[in-house]
Amino acid sequence: MKHIRSTGGCSGTGRSCARSPAMWIPSRNSLCKIIPFILLAFGTFLLGDAAAAQGKASSFHVIALAEHGGIHKPFVDAAKVWLGKLASENNFTVDYIEDTEKIDEAFLAKYNLFLQLNYPPYMWTETAKAAFIKYIEEGRGGWIGFHHATLLGEFDGYQIWPWFQQFMGGVRFKNYIATFVSGSVTVEDKNHPAMKDVASPFLIDKEEWYTYDTDPRPNVHVLASVDEKTYTPSTDIKMGDHPVIWTNEHYKARNIYIFMGHRPEHFDNPAFTKIFRNSIFWAAGK
């Protein structure tokens, strides 16, 4: 072992220097012995940390059937950004498809939650319909549908899907407010997990509120409804009793339909994003 002392602090010839505390300087042989152990320990730490990160399994998996064009594309694009952040922060995954070609039982078995991001209840393959029906009726996963999911009727040369019509409470699309109006939405079941911490009433700005040929309330559990007296500007296109968020408890799968979903600006609305977030974790069973 070598010892050195500082040569600083001498003030003149013949005067003694103040000694600094002894310092240990490892020899070359000592360094050669120590460095490999330091590198090994550091490498083991890094590898262990990386393995832990890679081994952390996602808590659940979501498949989103999303419209890929048309007037609803801006909403879908905004949803993808919002969902990406939420998924990253909460350790779940979201995959996207733009048609139903891939959907069968094996495909749906990989997912805990099915999001219908404005994709309508038509243009589905027969295989996809059968797999989806089983997924919902047997409770193999949860479902959240937005806006276009109640576009039930004869559209684009397709006939109405009777099973999906019953799933949505027996409604058929009748009309919509093409000029867009704002409306006040009242939470009817504040105890439902999807409505947790959602202020009531809350404003939905500039929506094209759908009307249906019948009120779904007798066939579903209504979570929220819009007060048509608050429409701004006023319009004659009204239903009277007008549910806009509901769940159909006649099916085993946890399911929620949320009418709002035309404009990307909804993702700036705290009430809307809170309902969406709550619905994801409830419908996925988390």
GROMACS .gro file of N, CA and C in nm, residues 125-256:
model
  396
  125THR      N    1  -6.871  -0.950  -4.151
  125THR     CA    2  -6.878  -1.082  -4.212
  125THR      C    3  -6.966  -1.172  -4.125
  126GLU      N    4  -7.018  -1.276  -4.181
  126GLU     CA    5  -7.102  -1.369  -4.105
  126GLU      C    6  -7.020  -1.437  -3.994
  127THR      N    7  -6.894  -1.468  -4.023
  127THR     CA    8  -6.806  -1.529  -3.921
  127THR      C    9  -6.785  -1.432  -3.806
  128ALA      N   10  -6.764  -1.305  -3.838
  128ALA     CA   11  -6.744  -1.205  -3.734
  128ALA      C   12  -6.870  -1.189  -3.648
  129LYS      N   13  -6.985  -1.187  -3.711
  129LYS     CA   14  -7.111  -1.175  -3.636
  129LYS      C   15  -7.125  -1.290  -3.537
  130ALA      N   16  -7.104  -1.412  -3.583
  130ALA     CA   17  -7.120  -1.529  -3.497
  130ALA      C   18  -7.023  -1.525  -3.380
  131ALA      N   19  -6.898  -1.487  -3.407
  131ALA     CA   20  -6.797  -1.482  -3.301
  131ALA      C   21  -6.829  -1.372  -3.200
  132PHE      N   22  -6.875  -1.257  -3.250
  132PHE     CA   23  -6.907  -1.146  -3.162
  132PHE      C   24  -7.027  -1.179  -3.074
  133ILE      N   25  -7.127  -1.241  -3.130
  133ILE     CA   26  -7.245  -1.280  -3.052
  133ILE      C   27  -7.204  -1.372  -2.936
  134LYS      N   28  -7.120  -1.469  -2.966
  134LYS     CA   29  -7.075  -1.561  -2.861
  134LYS      C   30  -6.991  -1.487  -2.756
  135TYR      N   31  -6.909  -1.396  -2.802
  135TYR     CA   32  -6.822  -1.315  -2.714
  135TYR      C   33  -6.907  -1.238  -2.613
  136ILE      N   34  -7.018  -1.180  -2.661
  136ILE     CA   35  -7.106  -1.100  -2.575
  136ILE      C   36  -7.197  -1.188  -2.490
  137GLU      N   37  -7.262  -1.285  -2.552
  137GLU     CA   38  -7.360  -1.366  -2.478
  137GLU      C   39  -7.295  -1.455  -2.373
  138GLU      N   40  -7.172  -1.498  -2.396
  138GLU     CA   41  -7.103  -1.584  -2.300
  138GLU      C   42  -7.010  -1.504  -2.209
  139GLY      N   43  -7.007  -1.374  -2.225
  139GLY     CA   44  -6.925  -1.291  -2.136
  139GLY      C   45  -6.777  -1.317  -2.149
  140ARG      N   46  -6.732  -1.343  -2.271
  140ARG     CA   47  -6.589  -1.371  -2.290
  140ARG      C   48  -6.504  -1.245  -2.283
  141GLY      N   49  -6.566  -1.130  -2.291
  141GLY     CA   50  -6.498  -1.001  -2.281
  141GLY      C   51  -6.601  -0.892  -2.271
  142GLY      N   52  -6.554  -0.769  -2.250
  142GLY     CA   53  -6.644  -0.656  -2.239
  142GLY      C   54  -6.656  -0.581  -2.371
  143TRP      N   55  -6.749  -0.486  -2.374
  143TRP     CA   56  -6.774  -0.409  -2.497
  143TRP      C   57  -6.809  -0.265  -2.464
  144ILE      N   58  -6.750  -0.172  -2.541
  144ILE     CA   59  -6.790  -0.030  -2.536
  144ILE      C   60  -6.812   0.014  -2.680
  145GLY      N   61  -6.928   0.069  -2.707
  145GLY     CA   62  -6.960   0.119  -2.840
  145GLY      C   63  -6.986   0.268  -2.837
  146PHE      N   64  -6.947   0.335  -2.945
  146PHE     CA   65  -6.966   0.479  -2.954
  146PHE      C   66  -7.052   0.516  -3.074
  147HIS      N   67  -7.137   0.614  -3.054
  147HIS     CA   68  -7.200   0.693  -3.158
  147HIS      C   69  -7.259   0.610  -3.272
  148HIS      N   70  -7.181   0.582  -3.374
  148HIS     CA   71  -7.227   0.515  -3.495
  148HIS      C   72  -7.277   0.373  -3.469
  149ALA      N   73  -7.246   0.317  -3.351
  149ALA     CA   74  -7.286   0.180  -3.321
  149ALA      C   75  -7.438   0.164  -3.317
  150THR      N   76  -7.514   0.272  -3.305
  150THR     CA   77  -7.660   0.263  -3.309
  150THR      C   78  -7.717   0.311  -3.442
  151LEU      N   79  -7.636   0.311  -3.546
  151LEU     CA   80  -7.688   0.344  -3.678
  151LEU      C   81  -7.756   0.219  -3.735
  152LEU      N   82  -7.868   0.188  -3.676
  152LEU     CA   83  -7.940   0.064  -3.706
  152LEU      C   84  -8.054   0.091  -3.805
  153GLY      N   85  -8.052   0.019  -3.912
  153GLY     CA   86  -8.152   0.035  -4.016
  153GLY      C   87  -8.100  -0.026  -4.144
  154GLU      N   88  -8.148   0.019  -4.257
  154GLU     CA   89  -8.099  -0.028  -4.387
  154GLU      C   90  -8.009   0.080  -4.446
  155PHE      N   91  -7.879   0.055  -4.446
  155PHE     CA   92  -7.782   0.153  -4.493
  155PHE      C   93  -7.683   0.088  -4.589
  156ASP      N   94  -7.647   0.164  -4.692
  156ASP     CA   95  -7.543   0.121  -4.787
  156ASP      C   96  -7.571  -0.017  -4.845
  157GLY      N   97  -7.698  -0.050  -4.860
  157GLY     CA   98  -7.734  -0.179  -4.918
  157GLY      C   99  -7.736  -0.295  -4.820
  158TYR      N  100  -7.717  -0.267  -4.691
  158TYR     CA  101  -7.718  -0.372  -4.589
  158TYR      C  102  -7.849  -0.369  -4.511
  159GLN      N  103  -7.897  -0.486  -4.475
  159GLN     CA  104  -8.017  -0.497  -4.393
  159GLN      C  105  -7.982  -0.480  -4.246
  160ILE      N  106  -8.081  -0.450  -4.165
  160ILE     CA  107  -8.059  -0.435  -4.022
  160ILE      C  108  -8.014  -0.569  -3.963
  161TRP      N  109  -7.927  -0.563  -3.864
  161TRP     CA  110  -7.879  -0.683  -3.793
  161TRP      C  111  -7.969  -0.701  -3.670
  162PRO      N  112  -8.063  -0.794  -3.673
  162PRO     CA  113  -8.162  -0.806  -3.565
  162PRO      C  114  -8.100  -0.829  -3.428
  163TRP      N  115  -7.997  -0.914  -3.421
  163TRP     CA  116  -7.935  -0.940  -3.290
  163TRP      C  117  -7.877  -0.813  -3.233
  164PHE      N  118  -7.805  -0.737  -3.314
  164PHE     CA  119  -7.742  -0.614  -3.265
  164PHE      C  120  -7.848  -0.511  -3.227
  165GLN      N  121  -7.957  -0.510  -3.298
  165GLN     CA  122  -8.066  -0.419  -3.264
  165GLN      C  123  -8.117  -0.447  -3.123
  166GLN      N  124  -8.136  -0.576  -3.090
  166GLN     CA  125  -8.180  -0.611  -2.955
  166GLN      C  126  -8.072  -0.579  -2.851
  167PHE      N  127  -7.948  -0.599  -2.888
  167PHE     CA  128  -7.835  -0.566  -2.799
  167PHE      C  129  -7.838  -0.417  -2.764
  168MET      N  130  -7.877  -0.334  -2.859
  168MET     CA  131  -7.886  -0.190  -2.837
  168MET      C  132  -8.023  -0.145  -2.783
  169GLY      N  133  -8.100  -0.237  -2.730
  169GLY     CA  134  -8.226  -0.200  -2.666
  169GLY      C  135  -8.345  -0.195  -2.758
  170GLY      N  136  -8.331  -0.250  -2.879
  170GLY     CA  137  -8.445  -0.256  -2.970
  170GLY      C  138  -8.466  -0.131  -3.052
  171VAL      N  139  -8.367  -0.041  -3.057
  171VAL     CA  140  -8.386   0.086  -3.127
  171VAL      C  141  -8.357   0.072  -3.277
  172ARG      N  142  -8.413   0.163  -3.352
  172ARG     CA  143  -8.381   0.181  -3.494
  172ARG      C  144  -8.355   0.329  -3.515
  173PHE      N  145  -8.248   0.361  -3.586
  173PHE     CA  146  -8.215   0.500  -3.615
  173PHE      C  147  -8.330   0.568  -3.688
  174LYS      N  148  -8.364   0.688  -3.643
  174LYS     CA  149  -8.474   0.763  -3.705
  174LYS      C  150  -8.427   0.894  -3.767
  175ASN      N  151  -8.351   0.973  -3.691
  175ASN     CA  152  -8.311   1.105  -3.740
  175ASN      C  153  -8.190   1.152  -3.661
  176TYR      N  154  -8.135   1.265  -3.699
  176TYR     CA  155  -8.024   1.325  -3.626
  176TYR      C  156  -8.024   1.475  -3.651
  177ILE      N  157  -7.954   1.546  -3.562
  177ILE     CA  158  -7.950   1.692  -3.572
  177ILE      C  159  -7.828   1.730  -3.654
  178ALA      N  160  -7.847   1.745  -3.783
  178ALA     CA  161  -7.735   1.769  -3.875
  178ALA      C  162  -7.667   1.902  -3.850
  179THR      N  163  -7.740   1.997  -3.790
  179THR     CA  164  -7.683   2.130  -3.765
  179THR      C  165  -7.600   2.135  -3.638
  180PHE      N  166  -7.602   2.030  -3.560
  180PHE     CA  167  -7.528   2.020  -3.434
  180PHE      C  168  -7.579   2.119  -3.329
  181VAL      N  169  -7.603   2.067  -3.209
  181VAL     CA  170  -7.642   2.152  -3.097
  181VAL      C  171  -7.570   2.104  -2.971
  182SER      N  172  -7.559   2.193  -2.875
  182SER     CA  173  -7.504   2.159  -2.745
  182SER      C  174  -7.617   2.118  -2.652
  183GLY      N  175  -7.587   2.028  -2.558
  183GLY     CA  176  -7.691   1.983  -2.467
  183GLY      C  177  -7.635   1.942  -2.332
  184SER      N  178  -7.718   1.952  -2.230
  184SER     CA  179  -7.679   1.917  -2.094
  184SER      C  180  -7.717   1.772  -2.065
  185VAL      N  181  -7.620   1.694  -2.020
  185VAL     CA  182  -7.640   1.552  -1.994
  185VAL      C  183  -7.647   1.528  -1.843
  186THR      N  184  -7.749   1.454  -1.802
  186THR     CA  185  -7.769   1.423  -1.660
  186THR      C  186  -7.730   1.279  -1.632
  187VAL      N  187  -7.646   1.259  -1.532
  187VAL     CA  188  -7.611   1.124  -1.488
  187VAL      C  189  -7.728   1.069  -1.408
  188GLU      N  190  -7.780   0.955  -1.448
  188GLU     CA  191  -7.895   0.896  -1.380
  188GLU      C  192  -7.855   0.791  -1.276
  189ASP      N  193  -7.745   0.723  -1.299
  189ASP     CA  194  -7.698   0.624  -1.202
  189ASP      C  195  -7.558   0.663  -1.158
  190LYS      N  196  -7.550   0.741  -1.053
  190LYS     CA  197  -7.421   0.789  -1.005
  190LYS      C  198  -7.340   0.679  -0.936
  191ASN      N  199  -7.405   0.567  -0.907
  191ASN     CA  200  -7.335   0.457  -0.839
  191ASN      C  201  -7.272   0.357  -0.936
  192HIS      N  202  -7.304   0.371  -1.063
  192HIS     CA  203  -7.243   0.279  -1.159
  192HIS      C  204  -7.095   0.314  -1.176
  193PRO      N  205  -7.008   0.212  -1.183
  193PRO     CA  206  -6.863   0.240  -1.196
  193PRO      C  207  -6.827   0.329  -1.313
  194ALA      N  208  -6.902   0.323  -1.421
  194ALA     CA  209  -6.871   0.407  -1.537
  194ALA      C  210  -6.895   0.555  -1.510
  195MET      N  211  -6.979   0.584  -1.410
  195MET     CA  212  -7.014   0.722  -1.379
  195MET      C  213  -6.940   0.776  -1.257
  196LYS      N  214  -6.844   0.701  -1.208
  196LYS     CA  215  -6.772   0.742  -1.086
  196LYS      C  216  -6.702   0.876  -1.106
  197ASP      N  217  -6.727   0.967  -1.014
  197ASP     CA  218  -6.664   1.100  -1.011
  197ASP      C  219  -6.699   1.186  -1.133
  198VAL      N  220  -6.808   1.156  -1.199
  198VAL     CA  221  -6.852   1.237  -1.312
  198VAL      C  222  -6.952   1.341  -1.262
  199ALA      N  223  -6.922   1.468  -1.284
  199ALA     CA  224  -7.011   1.575  -1.240
  199ALA      C  225  -7.140   1.570  -1.321
  200SER      N  226  -7.251   1.600  -1.254
  200SER     CA  227  -7.381   1.599  -1.321
  200SER      C  228  -7.458   1.725  -1.284
  201PRO      N  229  -7.516   1.792  -1.385
  201PRO     CA  230  -7.508   1.760  -1.528
  201PRO      C  231  -7.376   1.807  -1.587
  202PHE      N  232  -7.346   1.759  -1.707
  202PHE     CA  233  -7.227   1.808  -1.778
  202PHE      C  234  -7.266   1.842  -1.921
  203LEU      N  235  -7.194   1.934  -1.978
  203LEU     CA  236  -7.226   1.985  -2.111
  203LEU      C  237  -7.152   1.906  -2.219
  204ILE      N  238  -7.225   1.867  -2.322
  204ILE     CA  239  -7.165   1.813  -2.444
  204ILE      C  240  -7.186   1.917  -2.554
  205ASP      N  241  -7.076   1.966  -2.605
  205ASP     CA  242  -7.083   2.075  -2.701
  205ASP      C  243  -7.091   2.023  -2.844
  206LYS      N  244  -7.187   2.076  -2.918
  206LYS     CA  245  -7.199   2.055  -3.063
  206LYS      C  246  -7.199   1.907  -3.103
  207GLU      N  247  -7.308   1.840  -3.073
  207GLU     CA  248  -7.326   1.701  -3.116
  207GLU      C  249  -7.444   1.692  -3.212
  208GLU      N  250  -7.446   1.582  -3.288
  208GLU     CA  251  -7.555   1.560  -3.383
  208GLU      C  252  -7.652   1.455  -3.327
  209TRP      N  253  -7.704   1.482  -3.209
  209TRP     CA  254  -7.783   1.387  -3.132
  209TRP      C  255  -7.877   1.304  -3.221
  210TYR      N  256  -7.862   1.170  -3.209
  210TYR     CA  257  -7.952   1.079  -3.281
  210TYR      C  258  -8.087   1.073  -3.212
  211THR      N  259  -8.192   1.049  -3.291
  211THR     CA  260  -8.320   1.007  -3.234
  211THR      C  261  -8.352   0.869  -3.290
  212TYR      N  262  -8.430   0.794  -3.214
  212TYR     CA  263  -8.465   0.657  -3.251
  212TYR      C  264  -8.616   0.642  -3.263
  213ASP      N  265  -8.658   0.532  -3.323
  213ASP     CA  266  -8.801   0.509  -3.342
  213ASP      C  267  -8.869   0.468  -3.214
  214THR      N  268  -8.790   0.431  -3.113
  214THR     CA  269  -8.846   0.389  -2.984
  214THR      C  270  -8.748   0.423  -2.874
  215ASP      N  271  -8.798   0.438  -2.754
  215ASP     CA  272  -8.713   0.467  -2.638
  215ASP      C  273  -8.649   0.336  -2.591
  216PRO      N  274  -8.516   0.329  -2.578
  216PRO     CA  275  -8.453   0.205  -2.533
  216PRO      C  276  -8.471   0.178  -2.384
  217ARG      N  277  -8.518   0.276  -2.307
  217ARG     CA  278  -8.518   0.266  -2.161
  217ARG      C  279  -8.584   0.137  -2.109
  218PRO      N  280  -8.697   0.091  -2.163
  218PRO     CA  281  -8.758  -0.030  -2.107
  218PRO      C  282  -8.669  -0.155  -2.120
  219ASN      N  283  -8.572  -0.152  -2.210
  219ASN     CA  284  -8.492  -0.272  -2.237
  219ASN      C  285  -8.347  -0.262  -2.189
  220VAL      N  286  -8.308  -0.144  -2.139
  220VAL     CA  287  -8.169  -0.126  -2.097
  220VAL      C  288  -8.166  -0.052  -1.964
  221HIS      N  289  -8.047  -0.048  -1.904
  221HIS     CA  290  -8.028   0.029  -1.782
  221HIS      C  291  -7.962   0.161  -1.821
  222VAL      N  292  -8.036   0.268  -1.810
  222VAL     CA  293  -7.988   0.400  -1.854
  222VAL      C  294  -7.894   0.458  -1.748
  223LEU      N  295  -7.776   0.502  -1.796
  223LEU     CA  296  -7.678   0.565  -1.707
  223LEU      C  297  -7.681   0.717  -1.717
  224ALA      N  298  -7.719   0.768  -1.834
  224ALA     CA  299  -7.725   0.913  -1.852
  224ALA      C  300  -7.819   0.946  -1.968
  225SER      N  301  -7.878   1.065  -1.961
  225SER     CA  302  -7.969   1.110  -2.067
  225SER      C  303  -7.946   1.258  -2.093
  226VAL      N  304  -7.977   1.301  -2.214
  226VAL     CA  305  -7.965   1.442  -2.247
  226VAL      C  306  -8.099   1.512  -2.224
  227ASP      N  307  -8.091   1.631  -2.168
  227ASP     CA  308  -8.211   1.713  -2.146
  227ASP      C  309  -8.233   1.795  -2.272
  228GLU      N  310  -8.332   1.757  -2.351
  228GLU     CA  311  -8.356   1.823  -2.480
  228GLU      C  312  -8.399   1.969  -2.466
  229LYS      N  313  -8.446   2.006  -2.347
  229LYS     CA  314  -8.485   2.146  -2.324
  229LYS      C  315  -8.362   2.237  -2.322
  230THR      N  316  -8.244   2.178  -2.305
  230THR     CA  317  -8.121   2.259  -2.297
  230THR      C  318  -8.051   2.272  -2.433
  231TYR      N  319  -8.107   2.212  -2.537
  231TYR     CA  320  -8.043   2.220  -2.668
  231TYR      C  321  -8.018   2.366  -2.708
  232THR      N  322  -7.895   2.393  -2.748
  232THR     CA  323  -7.857   2.527  -2.792
  232THR      C  324  -7.777   2.518  -2.921
  233PRO      N  325  -7.830   2.577  -3.030
  233PRO     CA  326  -7.961   2.642  -3.042
  233PRO      C  327  -8.074   2.538  -3.040
  234SER      N  328  -8.193   2.584  -3.017
  234SER     CA  329  -8.308   2.496  -3.007
  234SER      C  330  -8.338   2.429  -3.142
  235THR      N  331  -8.401   2.313  -3.135
  235THR     CA  332  -8.436   2.237  -3.255
  235THR      C  333  -8.565   2.160  -3.229
  236ASP      N  334  -8.635   2.128  -3.334
  236ASP     CA  335  -8.757   2.047  -3.322
  236ASP      C  336  -8.728   1.897  -3.329
  237ILE      N  337  -8.605   1.859  -3.354
  237ILE     CA  338  -8.569   1.717  -3.365
  237ILE      C  339  -8.543   1.663  -3.225
  238LYS      N  340  -8.645   1.601  -3.167
  238LYS     CA  341  -8.638   1.557  -3.027
  238LYS      C  342  -8.705   1.422  -3.011
  239MET      N  343  -8.671   1.354  -2.901
  239MET     CA  344  -8.732   1.226  -2.867
  239MET      C  345  -8.828   1.236  -2.750
  240GLY      N  346  -8.805   1.333  -2.662
  240GLY     CA  347  -8.874   1.336  -2.533
  240GLY      C  348  -8.777   1.279  -2.430
  241ASP      N  349  -8.804   1.160  -2.381
  241ASP     CA  350  -8.706   1.089  -2.298
  241ASP      C  351  -8.593   1.046  -2.391
  242HIS      N  352  -8.469   1.086  -2.358
  242HIS     CA  353  -8.361   1.067  -2.453
  242HIS      C  354  -8.234   1.011  -2.387
  243PRO      N  355  -8.229   0.879  -2.361
  243PRO     CA  356  -8.107   0.818  -2.307
  243PRO      C  357  -7.992   0.831  -2.406
  244VAL      N  358  -7.871   0.854  -2.353
  244VAL     CA  359  -7.753   0.863  -2.439
  244VAL      C  360  -7.638   0.773  -2.394
  245ILE      N  361  -7.645   0.722  -2.272
  245ILE     CA  362  -7.547   0.624  -2.224
  245ILE      C  363  -7.624   0.515  -2.151
  246TRP      N  364  -7.600   0.390  -2.191
  246TRP     CA  365  -7.672   0.281  -2.126
  246TRP      C  366  -7.594   0.151  -2.132
  247THR      N  367  -7.637   0.056  -2.050
  247THR     CA  368  -7.583  -0.079  -2.051
  247THR      C  369  -7.699  -0.177  -2.058
  248ASN      N  370  -7.680  -0.284  -2.135
  248ASN     CA  371  -7.784  -0.385  -2.148
  248ASN      C  372  -7.750  -0.503  -2.058
  249GLU      N  373  -7.820  -0.511  -1.947
  249GLU     CA  374  -7.789  -0.612  -1.845
  249GLU      C  375  -7.846  -0.749  -1.877
  250HIS      N  376  -7.911  -0.763  -1.992
  250HIS     CA  377  -7.962  -0.894  -2.034
  250HIS      C  378  -7.853  -0.980  -2.096
  251TYR      N  379  -7.735  -0.924  -2.112
  251TYR     CA  380  -7.623  -0.996  -2.172
  251TYR      C  381  -7.512  -1.015  -2.069
  252LYS      N  382  -7.443  -1.126  -2.078
  252LYS     CA  383  -7.343  -1.160  -1.977
  252LYS      C  384  -7.224  -1.066  -1.980
  253ALA      N  385  -7.184  -1.023  -2.098
  253ALA     CA  386  -7.069  -0.933  -2.109
  253ALA      C  387  -7.101  -0.797  -2.049
  254ARG      N  388  -7.004  -0.738  -1.983
  254ARG     CA  389  -7.018  -0.600  -1.939
  254ARG      C  390  -7.016  -0.511  -2.063
  255ASN      N  391  -7.117  -0.430  -2.080
  255ASN     CA  392  -7.127  -0.352  -2.202
  255ASN      C  393  -7.180  -0.213  -2.175
  256ILE      N  394  -7.133  -0.116  -2.252
  256ILE     CA  395  -7.178   0.022  -2.239
  256ILE      C  396  -7.184   0.084  -2.378
   0.00000   0.00000   0.00000
